[in-house]
Tab-separated table of C-alpha atoms in Angstrom:
chain	number	residue	atom	x	y	z
A	183	MET	CA	-30.070	-36.988	-32.551
A	184	THR	CA	-28.938	-33.402	-31.979
A	185	THR	CA	-26.296	-32.495	-29.394
A	186	THR	CA	-26.126	-28.997	-28.015
A	187	THR	CA	-22.949	-27.611	-26.524
A	188	THR	CA	-23.182	-24.839	-23.989
A	189	GLN	CA	-20.436	-22.253	-24.220
A	190	VAL	CA	-19.230	-20.932	-20.871
A	191	ASN	CA	-17.852	-17.438	-20.874
A	192	PRO	CA	-14.286	-16.850	-19.672
A	193	VAL	CA	-15.451	-15.315	-16.383
A	194	LEU	CA	-17.420	-18.391	-15.378
A	195	ARG	CA	-15.165	-21.033	-16.953
A	196	THR	CA	-13.864	-21.553	-13.435
A	197	PRO	CA	-16.884	-21.252	-11.139
A	198	PRO	CA	-16.799	-18.718	-8.284
A	199	ALA	CA	-15.716	-19.972	-4.884
A	200	SER	CA	-18.340	-20.765	-2.313
A	201	PRO	CA	-19.490	-17.766	-0.251
A	202	ALA	CA	-17.654	-19.162	2.810
A	203	ALA	CA	-14.400	-19.636	0.877
A	204	ALA	CA	-14.744	-16.168	-0.682
A	205	ALA	CA	-15.351	-14.584	2.733
A	206	ALA	CA	-12.260	-16.291	4.159
A	207	TYR	CA	-10.112	-15.232	1.193
A	208	PHE	CA	-11.227	-11.579	1.162
A	209	SER	CA	-11.036	-11.315	4.941
A	210	ALA	CA	-7.460	-12.597	4.813
A	211	GLY	CA	-6.642	-10.070	2.075
A	212	LEU	CA	-7.765	-7.205	4.311
A	213	ALA	CA	-5.449	-8.479	7.045
A	214	PHE	CA	-2.490	-8.175	4.647
A	215	HIS	CA	-3.332	-5.015	2.682
A	216	ALA	CA	-4.413	-1.432	3.233
A	217	ASP	CA	-5.264	0.944	0.443
A	218	VAL	CA	-3.797	4.396	-0.083
A	219	SER	CA	-7.025	6.211	0.810
A	220	ASP	CA	-7.375	4.359	4.107
A	221	VAL	CA	-3.756	5.052	5.059
A	222	ALA	CA	-4.115	8.741	4.136
A	223	SER	CA	-7.409	9.008	6.027
A	224	ALA	CA	-5.972	7.390	9.169
A	225	LEU	CA	-2.878	9.612	9.085
A	226	ALA	CA	-4.969	12.762	8.537
A	227	ALA	CA	-7.386	11.893	11.355
A	228	ALA	CA	-4.502	11.220	13.744
A	229	ALA	CA	-2.828	14.503	12.809
A	230	ALA	CA	-6.090	16.451	13.215
A	231	HIS	CA	-6.654	15.003	16.679
A	232	GLY	CA	-3.022	15.087	17.766
A	233	THR	CA	-3.012	11.321	18.225
A	234	ASP	CA	-0.938	8.440	16.979
A	235	PRO	CA	-2.425	6.530	14.031
A	236	GLY	CA	-1.432	3.209	15.608
A	237	PHE	CA	0.911	2.212	12.779
A	238	VAL	CA	4.096	3.393	11.108
A	239	VAL	CA	4.514	3.781	7.338
A	240	ILE	CA	7.702	2.404	5.780
A	241	ASP	CA	9.022	3.502	2.385
A	242	SER	CA	11.038	0.516	1.172
A	243	ARG	CA	12.571	2.203	-1.897
A	244	SER	CA	16.074	3.500	-2.594
A	245	THR	CA	17.367	6.849	-1.343
A	246	ALA	CA	17.057	8.351	-4.835
A	247	SER	CA	13.409	7.248	-4.946
A	248	TRP	CA	12.763	8.572	-1.427
A	249	ASP	CA	14.251	11.945	-2.418
A	250	GLN	CA	12.013	12.050	-5.493
A	251	GLY	CA	8.958	11.822	-3.248
A	252	HIS	CA	7.584	9.994	-0.211
A	253	VAL	CA	4.597	9.868	2.124
A	254	PRO	CA	4.907	12.562	4.829
A	255	GLY	CA	5.973	11.030	8.114
A	256	ALA	CA	7.082	7.751	6.537
A	257	VAL	CA	10.249	6.055	7.743
A	258	HIS	CA	12.803	5.360	5.036
A	259	LEU	CA	13.921	1.741	5.268
A	260	PRO	CA	15.017	0.208	1.945
A	261	THR	CA	14.062	-3.437	1.594
A	262	ALA	CA	17.687	-4.620	1.509
A	263	LEU	CA	18.360	-2.906	4.853
A	264	VAL	CA	15.363	-4.323	6.752
A	265	PRO	CA	17.299	-7.207	8.386
A	266	GLU	CA	20.018	-4.948	9.783
A	267	GLN	CA	18.078	-1.746	10.584
A	268	ALA	CA	14.463	-2.649	11.442
A	269	GLU	CA	15.177	-3.338	15.102
A	270	GLN	CA	16.793	0.112	15.556
A	271	LEU	CA	14.144	2.071	13.632
A	272	LEU	CA	10.892	0.342	14.596
A	273	ASP	CA	8.982	-0.666	17.681
A	274	ARG	CA	7.935	-4.314	17.364
A	275	SER	CA	4.622	-3.568	19.132
A	276	VAL	CA	3.532	-1.048	16.450
A	277	PRO	CA	2.066	-2.397	13.186
A	278	VAL	CA	3.940	-1.454	10.018
A	279	VAL	CA	2.529	-0.491	6.599
A	280	THR	CA	5.029	-0.871	3.748
A	281	TYR	CA	4.979	0.729	0.320
A	282	CYS	CA	7.182	0.957	-2.761
A	283	TRP	CA	6.665	2.573	-6.191
A	284	GLY	CA	3.314	1.115	-7.214
A	285	PRO	CA	1.350	-1.881	-8.402
A	286	GLY	CA	4.136	-2.952	-10.773
A	287	CYS	CA	6.716	-3.168	-7.992
A	288	ASN	CA	6.971	-5.890	-5.351
A	289	GLY	CA	9.506	-4.121	-3.133
A	290	ALA	CA	6.845	-3.451	-0.494
A	291	THR	CA	5.923	-7.141	-0.548
A	292	ARG	CA	9.568	-8.141	-0.048
A	293	ALA	CA	9.944	-5.583	2.757
A	294	ALA	CA	6.728	-6.829	4.400
A	295	LEU	CA	8.005	-10.403	4.225
A	296	ALA	CA	11.350	-9.426	5.757
A	297	LEU	CA	9.597	-7.533	8.564
A	298	ALA	CA	7.162	-10.391	9.227
A	299	GLU	CA	10.092	-12.814	9.427
A	300	LEU	CA	11.577	-10.529	12.103
A	301	GLY	CA	8.337	-10.683	14.089
A	302	PHE	CA	6.677	-7.402	13.079
A	303	GLN	CA	2.960	-7.093	12.329
A	304	VAL	CA	2.795	-5.774	8.794
A	305	LYS	CA	0.474	-4.747	5.977
A	306	GLU	CA	1.276	-3.628	2.457
A	307	MET	CA	-0.165	-0.377	1.086
A	308	LEU	CA	-1.804	-1.228	-2.231
A	309	GLY	CA	-0.906	1.145	-5.047
A	310	GLY	CA	2.287	2.362	-3.409
A	311	PHE	CA	3.665	5.848	-3.890
A	312	GLU	CA	2.257	6.042	-7.416
A	313	TYR	CA	-1.337	5.861	-6.199
A	314	TRP	CA	-0.601	8.096	-3.212
A	315	VAL	CA	0.287	10.835	-5.696
A	316	ARG	CA	-2.402	9.908	-8.251
A	317	GLU	CA	-5.095	10.144	-5.581
A	318	GLY	CA	-3.982	13.704	-4.843
A	319	PHE	CA	-2.395	13.260	-1.414
A	320	ALA	CA	0.417	15.582	-0.368
A	321	TYR	CA	3.940	14.190	-0.399
A	322	GLU	CA	7.457	15.333	0.392
A	323	THR	CA	10.517	15.545	-1.863
A	324	TRP	CA	14.107	16.531	-1.199
A	325	GLU	CA	12.985	20.052	-2.154
A	326	GLY	CA	10.041	20.134	0.272
A	327	PRO	CA	6.274	19.518	0.213
A	328	ALA	CA	4.495	18.756	-3.070
A	329	GLU	CA	1.016	17.837	-4.246
A	330	LYS	CA	-0.717	17.093	-7.543
A	331	ALA	CA	-4.381	17.162	-8.462
A	332	ALA	CA	-6.199	13.851	-8.097
A	333	ASP	CA	-6.365	11.695	-11.204
A	334	PRO	CA	-10.090	11.243	-11.959
A	335	LEU	CA	-9.387	7.635	-12.969
A	336	THR	CA	-8.163	6.767	-9.479
A	337	ALA	CA	-9.953	9.110	-7.070
A	338	PRO	CA	-13.097	11.200	-6.891
A	339	VAL	CA	-12.401	14.823	-7.831
A	340	ASP	CA	-15.347	16.328	-5.905
A	341	SER	CA	-15.188	14.314	-2.677
A	342	ASP	CA	-12.792	12.932	-0.099
A	343	ASP	CA	-14.772	9.687	0.010
A	344	CYS	CA	-14.692	7.216	-2.877
A	345	GLY	CA	-17.602	5.290	-1.418
A	346	CYS	CA	-15.656	2.046	-1.203
């Protein structure tokens, strides 16, 4: 008698979730996260039309980091200061989008948690300041406005739309 063993590749070793479970998971993720391109697009559209984007962007990094570069129009509120300063700086009825350095930093997550615990509606900007700059969006430093060319590994170089 011959026994055959079927090898399962590492991707399918744990089977995918059901479509309903996957839809619930990914839908929830969109409620908690916004990507850099969507934030930039919403801010640009609001500025072009002279309207409010409907959210405020919070830079949760240190003052030295803020001075090095930040999203134009962002509010500087370091994570450690959220409990004592959020009420004075933010309107509880306006959703908040937090960011920190980048994917390797969880400061924006900690700031989002602190804000949520205070009763604010909050999302985290995926990619943080690193991807804001890498995708070619303008930013501000202590010296004034700055901008770098888009990194072709993170953003399309010939279009404003990545097609996502």
